[in-house]
Short mmCIF file of N, CA, C and O in Angstrom, two decimals:
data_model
loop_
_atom_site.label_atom_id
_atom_site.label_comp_id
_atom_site.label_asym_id
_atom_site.label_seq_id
_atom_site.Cartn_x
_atom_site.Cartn_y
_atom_site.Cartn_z
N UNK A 1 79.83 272.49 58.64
CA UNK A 1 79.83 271.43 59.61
C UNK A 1 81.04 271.55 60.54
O UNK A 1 81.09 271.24 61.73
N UNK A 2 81.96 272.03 59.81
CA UNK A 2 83.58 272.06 60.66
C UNK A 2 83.13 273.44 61.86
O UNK A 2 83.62 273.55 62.98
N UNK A 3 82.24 274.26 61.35
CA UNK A 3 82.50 275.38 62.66
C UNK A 3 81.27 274.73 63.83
O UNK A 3 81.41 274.87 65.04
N UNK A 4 80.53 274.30 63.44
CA UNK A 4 79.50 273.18 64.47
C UNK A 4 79.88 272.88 65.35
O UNK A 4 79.56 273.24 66.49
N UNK A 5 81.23 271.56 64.75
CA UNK A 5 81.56 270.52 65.57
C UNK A 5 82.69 271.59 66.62
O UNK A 5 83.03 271.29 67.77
N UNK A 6 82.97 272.43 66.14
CA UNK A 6 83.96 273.21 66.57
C UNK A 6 83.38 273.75 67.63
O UNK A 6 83.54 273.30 68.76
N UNK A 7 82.67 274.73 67.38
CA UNK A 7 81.28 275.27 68.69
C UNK A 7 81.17 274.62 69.57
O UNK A 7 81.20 275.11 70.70
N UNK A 8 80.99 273.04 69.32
CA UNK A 8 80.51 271.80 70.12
C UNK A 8 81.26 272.03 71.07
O UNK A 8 80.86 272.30 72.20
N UNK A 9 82.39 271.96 70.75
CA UNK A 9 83.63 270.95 71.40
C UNK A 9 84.14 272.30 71.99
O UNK A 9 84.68 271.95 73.03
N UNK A 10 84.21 273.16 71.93
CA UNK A 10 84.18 274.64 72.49
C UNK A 10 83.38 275.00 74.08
O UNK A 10 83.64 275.39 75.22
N UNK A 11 82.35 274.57 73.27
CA UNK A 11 81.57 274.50 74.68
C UNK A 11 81.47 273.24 75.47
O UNK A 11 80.86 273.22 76.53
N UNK A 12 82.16 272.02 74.90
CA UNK A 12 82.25 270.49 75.84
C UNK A 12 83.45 271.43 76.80
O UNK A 12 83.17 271.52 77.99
N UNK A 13 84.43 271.95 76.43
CA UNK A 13 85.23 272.47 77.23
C UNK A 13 85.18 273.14 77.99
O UNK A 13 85.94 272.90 78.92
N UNK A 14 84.40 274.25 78.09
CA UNK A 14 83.80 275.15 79.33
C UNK A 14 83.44 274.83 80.06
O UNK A 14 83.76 275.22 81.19
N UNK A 15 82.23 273.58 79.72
CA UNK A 15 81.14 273.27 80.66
C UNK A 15 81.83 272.68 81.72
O UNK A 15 81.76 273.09 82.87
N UNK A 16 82.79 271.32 81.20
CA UNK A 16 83.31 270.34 81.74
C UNK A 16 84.51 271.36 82.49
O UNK A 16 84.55 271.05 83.68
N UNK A 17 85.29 272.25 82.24
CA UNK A 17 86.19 272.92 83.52
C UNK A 17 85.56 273.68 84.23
O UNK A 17 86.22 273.65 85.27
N UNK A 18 84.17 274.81 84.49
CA UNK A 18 83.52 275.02 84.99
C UNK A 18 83.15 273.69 85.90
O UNK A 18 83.41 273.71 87.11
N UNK A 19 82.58 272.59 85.31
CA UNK A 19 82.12 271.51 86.25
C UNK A 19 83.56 271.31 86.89
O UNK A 19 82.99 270.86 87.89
N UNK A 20 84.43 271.26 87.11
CA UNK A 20 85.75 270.83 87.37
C UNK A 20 86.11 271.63 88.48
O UNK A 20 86.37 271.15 89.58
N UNK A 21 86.12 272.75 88.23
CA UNK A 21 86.46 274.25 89.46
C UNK A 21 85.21 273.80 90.44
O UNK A 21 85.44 273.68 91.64
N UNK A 22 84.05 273.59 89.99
CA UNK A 22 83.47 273.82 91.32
C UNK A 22 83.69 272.40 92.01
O UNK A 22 83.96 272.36 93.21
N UNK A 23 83.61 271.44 91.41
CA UNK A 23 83.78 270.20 92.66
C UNK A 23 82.86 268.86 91.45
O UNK A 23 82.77 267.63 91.50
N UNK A 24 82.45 269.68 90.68
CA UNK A 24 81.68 268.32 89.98
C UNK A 24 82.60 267.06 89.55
O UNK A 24 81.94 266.44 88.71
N UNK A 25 83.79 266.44 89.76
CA UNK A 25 84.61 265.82 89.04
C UNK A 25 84.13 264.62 88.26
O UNK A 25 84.82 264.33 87.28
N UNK A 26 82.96 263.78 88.54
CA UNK A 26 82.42 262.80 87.77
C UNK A 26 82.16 263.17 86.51
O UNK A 26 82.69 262.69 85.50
N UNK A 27 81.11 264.26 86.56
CA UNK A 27 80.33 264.92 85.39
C UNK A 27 81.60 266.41 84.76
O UNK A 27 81.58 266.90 83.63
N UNK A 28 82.24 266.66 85.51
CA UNK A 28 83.21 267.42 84.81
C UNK A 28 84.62 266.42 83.81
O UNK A 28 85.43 266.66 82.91
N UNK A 29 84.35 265.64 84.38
CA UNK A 29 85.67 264.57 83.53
C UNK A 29 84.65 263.96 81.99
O UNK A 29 84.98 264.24 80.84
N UNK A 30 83.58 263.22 82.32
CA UNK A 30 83.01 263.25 81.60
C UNK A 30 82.57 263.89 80.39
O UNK A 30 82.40 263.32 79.31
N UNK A 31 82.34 265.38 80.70
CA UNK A 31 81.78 266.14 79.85
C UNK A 31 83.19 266.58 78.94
O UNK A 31 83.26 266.67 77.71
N UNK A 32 84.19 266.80 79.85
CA UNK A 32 85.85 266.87 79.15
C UNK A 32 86.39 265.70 78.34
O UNK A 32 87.16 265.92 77.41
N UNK A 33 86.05 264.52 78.65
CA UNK A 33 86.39 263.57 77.43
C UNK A 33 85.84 263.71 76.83
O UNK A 33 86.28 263.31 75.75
N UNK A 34 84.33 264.36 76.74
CA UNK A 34 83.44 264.07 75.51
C UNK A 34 83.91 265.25 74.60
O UNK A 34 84.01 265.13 73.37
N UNK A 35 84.16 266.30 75.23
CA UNK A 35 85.09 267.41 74.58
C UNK A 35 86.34 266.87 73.61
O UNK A 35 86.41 267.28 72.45
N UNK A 36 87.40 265.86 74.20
CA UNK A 36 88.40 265.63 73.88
C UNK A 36 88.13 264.49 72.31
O UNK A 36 88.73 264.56 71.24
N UNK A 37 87.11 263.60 72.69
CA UNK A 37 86.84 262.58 71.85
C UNK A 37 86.16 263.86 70.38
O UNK A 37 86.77 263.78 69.32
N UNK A 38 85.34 264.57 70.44
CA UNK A 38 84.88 265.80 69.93
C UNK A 38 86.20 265.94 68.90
O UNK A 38 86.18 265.74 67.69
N UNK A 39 87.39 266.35 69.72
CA UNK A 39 87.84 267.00 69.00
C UNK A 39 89.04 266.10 68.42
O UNK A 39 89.53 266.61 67.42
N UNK A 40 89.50 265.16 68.72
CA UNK A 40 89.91 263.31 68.05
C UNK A 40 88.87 263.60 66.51
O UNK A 40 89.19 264.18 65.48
N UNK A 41 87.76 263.03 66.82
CA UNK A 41 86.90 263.33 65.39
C UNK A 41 86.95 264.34 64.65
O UNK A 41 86.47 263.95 63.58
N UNK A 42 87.26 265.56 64.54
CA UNK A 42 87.14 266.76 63.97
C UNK A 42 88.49 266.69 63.38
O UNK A 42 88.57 266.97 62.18
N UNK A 43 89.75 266.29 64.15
CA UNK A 43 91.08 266.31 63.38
C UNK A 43 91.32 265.20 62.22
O UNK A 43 91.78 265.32 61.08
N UNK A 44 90.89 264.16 62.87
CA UNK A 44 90.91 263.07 61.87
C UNK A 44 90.15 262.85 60.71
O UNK A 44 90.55 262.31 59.68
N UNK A 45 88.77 263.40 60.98
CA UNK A 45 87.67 263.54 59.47
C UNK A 45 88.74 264.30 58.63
O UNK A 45 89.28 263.79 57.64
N UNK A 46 89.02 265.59 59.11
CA UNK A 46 89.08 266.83 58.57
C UNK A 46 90.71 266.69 57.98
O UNK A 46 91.19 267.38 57.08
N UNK A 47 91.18 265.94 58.53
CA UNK A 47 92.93 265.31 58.12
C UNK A 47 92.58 264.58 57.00
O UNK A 47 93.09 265.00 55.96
N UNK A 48 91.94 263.73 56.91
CA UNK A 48 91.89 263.04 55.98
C UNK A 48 91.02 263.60 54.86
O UNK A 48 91.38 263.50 53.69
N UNK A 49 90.01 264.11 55.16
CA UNK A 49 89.10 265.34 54.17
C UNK A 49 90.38 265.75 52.99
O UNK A 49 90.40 265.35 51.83
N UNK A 50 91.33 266.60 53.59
CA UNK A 50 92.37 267.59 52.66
C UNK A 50 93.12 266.76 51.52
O UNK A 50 93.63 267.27 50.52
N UNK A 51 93.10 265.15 51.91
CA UNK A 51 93.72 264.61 51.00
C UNK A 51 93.08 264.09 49.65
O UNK A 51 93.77 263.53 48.80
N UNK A 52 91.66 264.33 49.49
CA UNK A 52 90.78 263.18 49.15
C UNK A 52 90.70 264.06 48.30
O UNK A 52 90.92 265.25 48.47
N UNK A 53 90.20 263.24 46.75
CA UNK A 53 90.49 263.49 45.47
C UNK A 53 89.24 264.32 45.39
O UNK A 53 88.32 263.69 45.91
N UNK A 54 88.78 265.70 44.87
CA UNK A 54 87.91 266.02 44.20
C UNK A 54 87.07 265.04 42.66
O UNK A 54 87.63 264.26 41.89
N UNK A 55 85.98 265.37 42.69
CA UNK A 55 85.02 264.77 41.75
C UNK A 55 86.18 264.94 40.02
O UNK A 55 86.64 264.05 39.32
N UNK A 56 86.25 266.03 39.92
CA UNK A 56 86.26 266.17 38.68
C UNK A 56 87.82 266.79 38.61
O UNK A 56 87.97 267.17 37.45
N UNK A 57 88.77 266.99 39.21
CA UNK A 57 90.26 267.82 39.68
C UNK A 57 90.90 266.93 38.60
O UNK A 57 90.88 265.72 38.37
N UNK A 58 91.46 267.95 38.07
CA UNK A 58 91.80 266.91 36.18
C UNK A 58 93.55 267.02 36.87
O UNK A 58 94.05 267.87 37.61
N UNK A 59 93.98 266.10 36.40
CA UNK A 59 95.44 265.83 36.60
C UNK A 59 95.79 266.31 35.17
O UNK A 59 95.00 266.44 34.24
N UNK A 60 97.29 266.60 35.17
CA UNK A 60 97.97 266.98 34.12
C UNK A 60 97.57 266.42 32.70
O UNK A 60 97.48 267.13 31.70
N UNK A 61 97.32 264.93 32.73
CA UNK A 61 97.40 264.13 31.81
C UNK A 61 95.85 264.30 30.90
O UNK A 61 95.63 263.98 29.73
N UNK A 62 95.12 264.78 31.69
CA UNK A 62 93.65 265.61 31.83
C UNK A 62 92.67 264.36 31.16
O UNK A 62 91.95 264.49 30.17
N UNK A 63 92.84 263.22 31.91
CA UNK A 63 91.84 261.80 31.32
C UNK A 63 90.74 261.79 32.87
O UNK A 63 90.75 260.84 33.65
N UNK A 64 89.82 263.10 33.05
CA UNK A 64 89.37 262.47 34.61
C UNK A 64 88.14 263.03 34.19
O UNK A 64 87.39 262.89 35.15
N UNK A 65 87.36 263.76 32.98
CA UNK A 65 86.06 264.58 33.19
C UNK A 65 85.80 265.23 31.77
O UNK A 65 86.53 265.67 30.87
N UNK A 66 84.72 265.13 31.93
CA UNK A 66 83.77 266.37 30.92
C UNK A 66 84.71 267.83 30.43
O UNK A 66 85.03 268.25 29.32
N UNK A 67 84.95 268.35 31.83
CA UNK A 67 85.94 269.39 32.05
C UNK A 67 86.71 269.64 31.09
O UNK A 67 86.89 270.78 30.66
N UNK A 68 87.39 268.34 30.52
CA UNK A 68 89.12 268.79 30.49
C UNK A 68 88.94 268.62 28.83
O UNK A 68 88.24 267.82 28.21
N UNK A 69 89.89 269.72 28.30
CA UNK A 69 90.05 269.78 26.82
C UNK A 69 91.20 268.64 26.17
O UNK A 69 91.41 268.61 24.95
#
């Protein structure tokens, strides 16, 4: 999903400075925030993703699962 949204927002960026160079500025600003907001969401899921506890990730004390001896 992370290389998707990535692709996405890859190409929100082209389109929208391509639209930008030639003269489109409505639809080139547009398509560039939607790029920018794109990539707002992708840092923040994905920031907060790294912190978040796995299902079964046994802590030292090993009281979390089936897993743990």
């Amino acid at each position: 999903m992370f290389f998707l949204l990535l692709t996405g927002m890859i190409i929100l960026f082209v389109v929208g400075t391509t639209l930008l160079v030639k003269g489109e500025i409505l639809y080139g600003s547009i398509v560039t925030g939607a790029g920018i907001l794109l990539l707002l969401t992708v840092l923040i899921y994905y920031g907060r993703k790294k912190y978040r506890k796995k299902k079964y990730d046994c802590t030292p004390d090993c009281d979390c699962g089936p897993d743990c001896n």
